[in-house]
Short mmCIF file of C-alpha atoms in Angstrom, two decimals:
data_model
loop_
_atom_site.label_atom_id
_atom_site.label_comp_id
_atom_site.label_asym_id
_atom_site.label_seq_id
_atom_site.Cartn_x
_atom_site.Cartn_y
_atom_site.Cartn_z
CA MET A 19 170.35 -129.25 -23.20
CA VAL A 20 167.70 -129.68 -20.70
CA LYS A 21 167.65 -126.99 -17.86
CA VAL A 22 165.92 -127.43 -14.48
CA PRO A 23 166.44 -124.24 -12.39
CA GLY A 24 167.89 -125.21 -9.12
CA GLY A 25 168.24 -128.90 -10.05
CA ASP A 26 165.00 -129.91 -8.36
CA LEU A 27 161.95 -129.75 -10.69
CA ALA A 28 159.51 -131.00 -7.96
CA LYS A 29 159.92 -127.93 -5.90
CA TYR A 30 158.69 -125.74 -8.69
CA ASP A 31 154.92 -125.48 -8.49
CA LEU A 32 154.26 -123.73 -11.81
CA SER A 33 150.49 -123.81 -11.53
CA SER A 34 150.45 -121.44 -8.47
CA PRO A 35 147.97 -118.51 -9.04
CA LEU A 36 150.82 -116.03 -8.66
CA ARG A 37 153.43 -118.17 -10.32
CA PRO A 38 156.75 -116.24 -9.64
CA GLU A 39 158.63 -119.52 -10.18
CA LEU A 40 157.23 -119.70 -13.67
CA LYS A 41 158.62 -116.32 -14.57
CA ALA A 42 161.92 -117.23 -13.14
CA CYS A 43 161.99 -120.55 -14.96
CA HIS A 44 161.17 -118.93 -18.32
CA ALA A 45 163.81 -116.21 -17.82
CA PHE A 46 166.34 -119.00 -16.93
CA LEU A 47 165.87 -120.76 -20.37
CA ASP A 48 168.06 -119.97 -23.45
CA PRO A 49 167.48 -120.87 -27.08
CA GLY A 50 168.04 -124.54 -27.72
CA ASP A 51 167.08 -125.60 -24.16
CA THR A 52 164.17 -127.82 -23.35
CA LEU A 53 161.84 -127.13 -20.50
CA VAL A 54 160.83 -130.37 -18.68
CA VAL A 55 157.66 -130.48 -16.47
CA PRO A 56 156.16 -133.40 -14.46
CA SER A 57 152.78 -132.98 -16.17
CA LEU A 58 150.73 -130.63 -18.06
CA ASP A 59 148.35 -129.62 -15.16
CA ARG A 60 151.51 -128.47 -13.12
CA TYR A 61 152.47 -126.14 -15.82
CA GLY A 62 149.34 -124.57 -17.30
CA ARG A 63 146.04 -123.39 -15.56
CA SER A 64 144.07 -123.99 -18.71
CA LEU A 65 144.39 -125.41 -22.14
CA GLN A 66 144.65 -122.01 -23.68
CA ASP A 67 147.14 -120.91 -21.09
CA LEU A 68 149.24 -123.95 -21.93
CA ILE A 69 149.07 -123.38 -25.58
CA ASN A 70 150.07 -119.76 -25.34
CA MET A 71 153.23 -120.56 -23.07
CA VAL A 72 154.32 -123.41 -25.27
CA ALA A 73 153.97 -121.34 -28.34
CA GLU A 74 155.95 -118.51 -26.68
CA LEU A 75 158.74 -121.08 -25.87
CA ARG A 76 158.82 -122.28 -29.43
CA GLU A 77 159.19 -118.62 -30.71
CA ARG A 78 162.31 -118.39 -28.52
CA GLY A 79 163.66 -121.70 -29.84
CA ILE A 80 162.97 -123.58 -26.71
CA GLY A 81 161.56 -127.04 -26.60
CA PHE A 82 158.97 -128.44 -24.07
CA THR A 83 158.50 -131.87 -22.62
CA SER A 84 155.83 -133.15 -20.21
CA LEU A 85 156.97 -136.43 -18.55
CA HIS A 86 153.56 -137.77 -17.58
CA GLU A 87 151.89 -137.33 -20.94
CA ASN A 88 155.19 -138.24 -22.69
CA LEU A 89 154.91 -135.18 -24.81
CA ASP A 90 157.90 -133.67 -26.50
CA THR A 91 157.45 -130.61 -28.87
CA THR A 92 160.92 -131.14 -30.12
CA THR A 93 159.62 -134.07 -32.17
CA PRO A 94 157.18 -133.95 -35.11
CA GLY A 95 154.66 -136.04 -33.21
CA GLY A 96 154.76 -133.66 -30.15
CA ARG A 97 154.33 -130.59 -32.37
CA LEU A 98 151.30 -132.36 -33.98
CA VAL A 99 149.59 -132.88 -30.62
CA PHE A 100 150.00 -129.20 -29.82
CA HIS A 101 148.49 -128.13 -33.03
CA VAL A 102 145.53 -130.37 -32.12
CA PHE A 103 145.37 -128.70 -28.69
CA ALA A 104 145.25 -125.18 -30.33
CA ALA A 105 142.54 -126.25 -32.82
CA LEU A 106 140.51 -127.72 -29.90
CA ALA A 107 140.91 -124.56 -27.81
CA GLU A 108 139.77 -122.36 -30.79
CA PHE A 109 136.83 -124.71 -31.25
CA ILE A 110 135.76 -124.49 -27.66
CA ARG A 111 135.98 -120.64 -27.80
CA GLU A 112 133.79 -120.48 -30.72
CA LEU A 113 131.24 -122.78 -29.20
CA ILE A 114 131.14 -120.63 -26.14
CA VAL A 115 130.63 -117.51 -28.29
CA ILE A 116 127.87 -119.06 -30.27
CA GLY A 117 126.03 -120.38 -27.22
CA THR A 118 126.28 -116.98 -25.53
CA ASN A 119 124.88 -115.08 -28.61
CA GLU A 120 122.08 -117.67 -29.00
CA GLY A 121 121.18 -117.28 -25.28
CA LEU A 122 121.07 -113.52 -25.47
CA ALA A 123 118.91 -113.55 -28.75
CA ALA A 124 116.39 -115.90 -27.04
CA ALA A 125 116.35 -113.66 -23.94
CA ARG A 126 115.61 -110.66 -26.09
CA ALA A 127 112.91 -112.57 -27.93
CA ARG A 128 111.23 -113.16 -24.56
CA GLY A 129 111.45 -109.36 -23.75
CA ARG A 130 114.40 -109.65 -21.43
CA VAL A 131 117.51 -107.62 -21.71
CA GLY A 132 120.73 -107.90 -19.79
CA GLY A 133 121.99 -105.66 -16.96
CA ARG A 134 120.37 -104.46 -13.83
CA PRO A 135 116.57 -103.91 -13.94
CA THR A 136 115.91 -100.30 -14.29
CA VAL A 137 114.45 -98.33 -11.25
CA ALA A 138 113.07 -95.54 -13.42
CA THR A 139 109.82 -97.08 -14.49
CA GLU A 140 107.21 -95.37 -16.56
CA GLU A 141 105.23 -94.77 -13.29
CA VAL A 142 108.16 -93.12 -11.64
CA ILE A 143 108.92 -90.93 -14.72
CA ARG A 144 105.26 -89.84 -14.85
CA ALA A 145 105.38 -88.95 -11.21
CA ALA A 146 108.63 -86.92 -11.64
CA ARG A 147 106.98 -84.98 -14.50
CA ASP A 148 104.06 -84.13 -12.28
CA LEU A 149 106.43 -82.97 -9.48
CA LEU A 150 108.96 -81.01 -11.50
CA PRO A 151 106.82 -77.86 -12.07
CA ASP A 152 106.36 -77.53 -8.29
CA PRO A 153 108.67 -74.61 -7.23
CA GLY A 154 108.73 -75.97 -3.70
CA ARG A 155 110.70 -79.00 -4.65
CA SER A 156 114.27 -79.25 -6.01
CA ILE A 157 115.42 -81.82 -8.48
CA THR A 158 117.48 -83.58 -5.88
CA SER A 159 114.50 -83.88 -3.40
CA ILE A 160 112.20 -85.20 -6.24
CA ALA A 161 114.74 -87.83 -7.17
CA LYS A 162 115.19 -88.85 -3.57
CA LEU A 163 111.44 -89.08 -3.04
CA LEU A 164 111.15 -91.40 -6.03
CA GLY A 165 114.16 -93.48 -5.17
CA VAL A 166 116.25 -92.47 -8.18
CA SER A 167 119.33 -90.28 -8.82
CA PRO A 168 119.02 -86.68 -10.23
CA GLY A 169 121.13 -87.90 -13.28
CA THR A 170 118.35 -90.47 -14.10
CA LEU A 171 115.77 -87.74 -14.26
CA TYR A 172 118.02 -85.69 -16.57
CA ASN A 173 118.59 -88.71 -18.78
CA ARG A 174 114.98 -90.04 -18.87
CA ILE A 175 113.11 -86.56 -19.05
CA PRO A 176 114.53 -84.70 -22.09
CA ASP A 177 112.40 -81.60 -21.46
CA LEU A 178 113.20 -81.48 -17.76
CA ARG A 179 114.53 -77.89 -18.07
CA GLU A 180 111.41 -76.79 -19.72
CA LEU A 181 109.32 -78.35 -17.02
CA ARG A 182 111.32 -76.62 -14.34
CA ALA A 183 111.01 -73.32 -16.15
CA GLY A 184 107.35 -73.45 -15.36
CA ALA A 185 108.09 -73.71 -11.68
CA ARG A 186 107.86 -69.99 -10.99
CA PRO A 187 107.95 -68.82 -7.32
CA PRO A 188 104.85 -66.99 -6.13
CA PRO A 189 104.72 -63.41 -6.73
CA ALA A 190 106.11 -61.21 -3.92
CA ARG A 191 103.58 -59.41 -1.69
CA SER A 192 103.19 -55.64 -1.82
CA PRO A 193 104.06 -53.65 1.34
CA ARG A 194 100.39 -53.10 1.99
CA GLU A 195 99.70 -56.89 1.83
CA VAL A 196 102.55 -57.64 4.21
CA ALA A 197 101.24 -54.99 6.74
CA GLN A 198 97.84 -56.50 6.49
CA HIS A 199 99.09 -59.96 7.07
CA GLU A 200 100.95 -58.81 10.16
CA ARG A 201 97.98 -57.11 11.50
CA ASP A 202 95.87 -60.11 11.03
CA GLN A 203 98.48 -62.25 12.85
CA SER A 204 98.62 -59.87 15.77
CA GLN A 205 94.92 -59.87 15.95
CA ARG A 206 94.68 -63.64 15.98
CA HIS A 207 97.35 -63.89 18.58
CA PHE A 208 95.49 -61.37 20.84
CA LEU A 209 92.14 -63.09 20.55
CA TYR A 210 93.36 -66.77 20.77
CA GLY A 211 96.75 -66.67 22.38
CA ASN A 212 99.02 -69.57 21.26
CA TYR A 213 96.20 -71.69 20.03
CA SER A 214 96.45 -72.34 16.39
CA HIS A 215 92.71 -73.01 15.83
CA PRO A 216 90.17 -70.21 15.98
CA GLU A 217 87.59 -72.69 16.99
CA SER A 218 89.37 -72.94 20.42
CA PRO A 219 89.67 -69.43 21.84
CA VAL A 220 91.16 -68.85 25.40
CA GLY A 221 88.48 -69.27 28.14
CA SER A 222 85.92 -71.04 25.84
#
């Protein structure tokens, strides 16, 4: 028995990207039925898609007929055509894989690798290593200055923690040194006011 949901085959656009009608059509079919479509391009979006769906119908005991191509999988000739289609699809997939692998191998031979170009060049890493021992700079500020992420520095500089361990803060001043510094500051302010350069005293 041939079933056409709703009785009007033309209104079912089975090649629609969402294809809710296709799911409804497949659910409507029972074993022993035959699905009839106007043409193969109205049913499948690609050769592989077409082969997969027809194979699924066959597993459920459902035939498939395309009117435009005069293709009927309920006959030996129709099944032979679909076997040829399946072999052709497999052949195309293998050609694509082989071509892709050959292209990647050729690119690697030319010194090119896939993915985004790395930002952390050797020059950036050397600059980071020079800056890491500086106690006045955090890892985040160094990464921002060089245009990379902190994670990049951790990944590209295995001894980063050792370099940071050498970034010791300056020793604390003794009370006598602090007092002397404050006296120097007061004397400078008394002599030169708000001028920051001793070369420019008030009234000169």
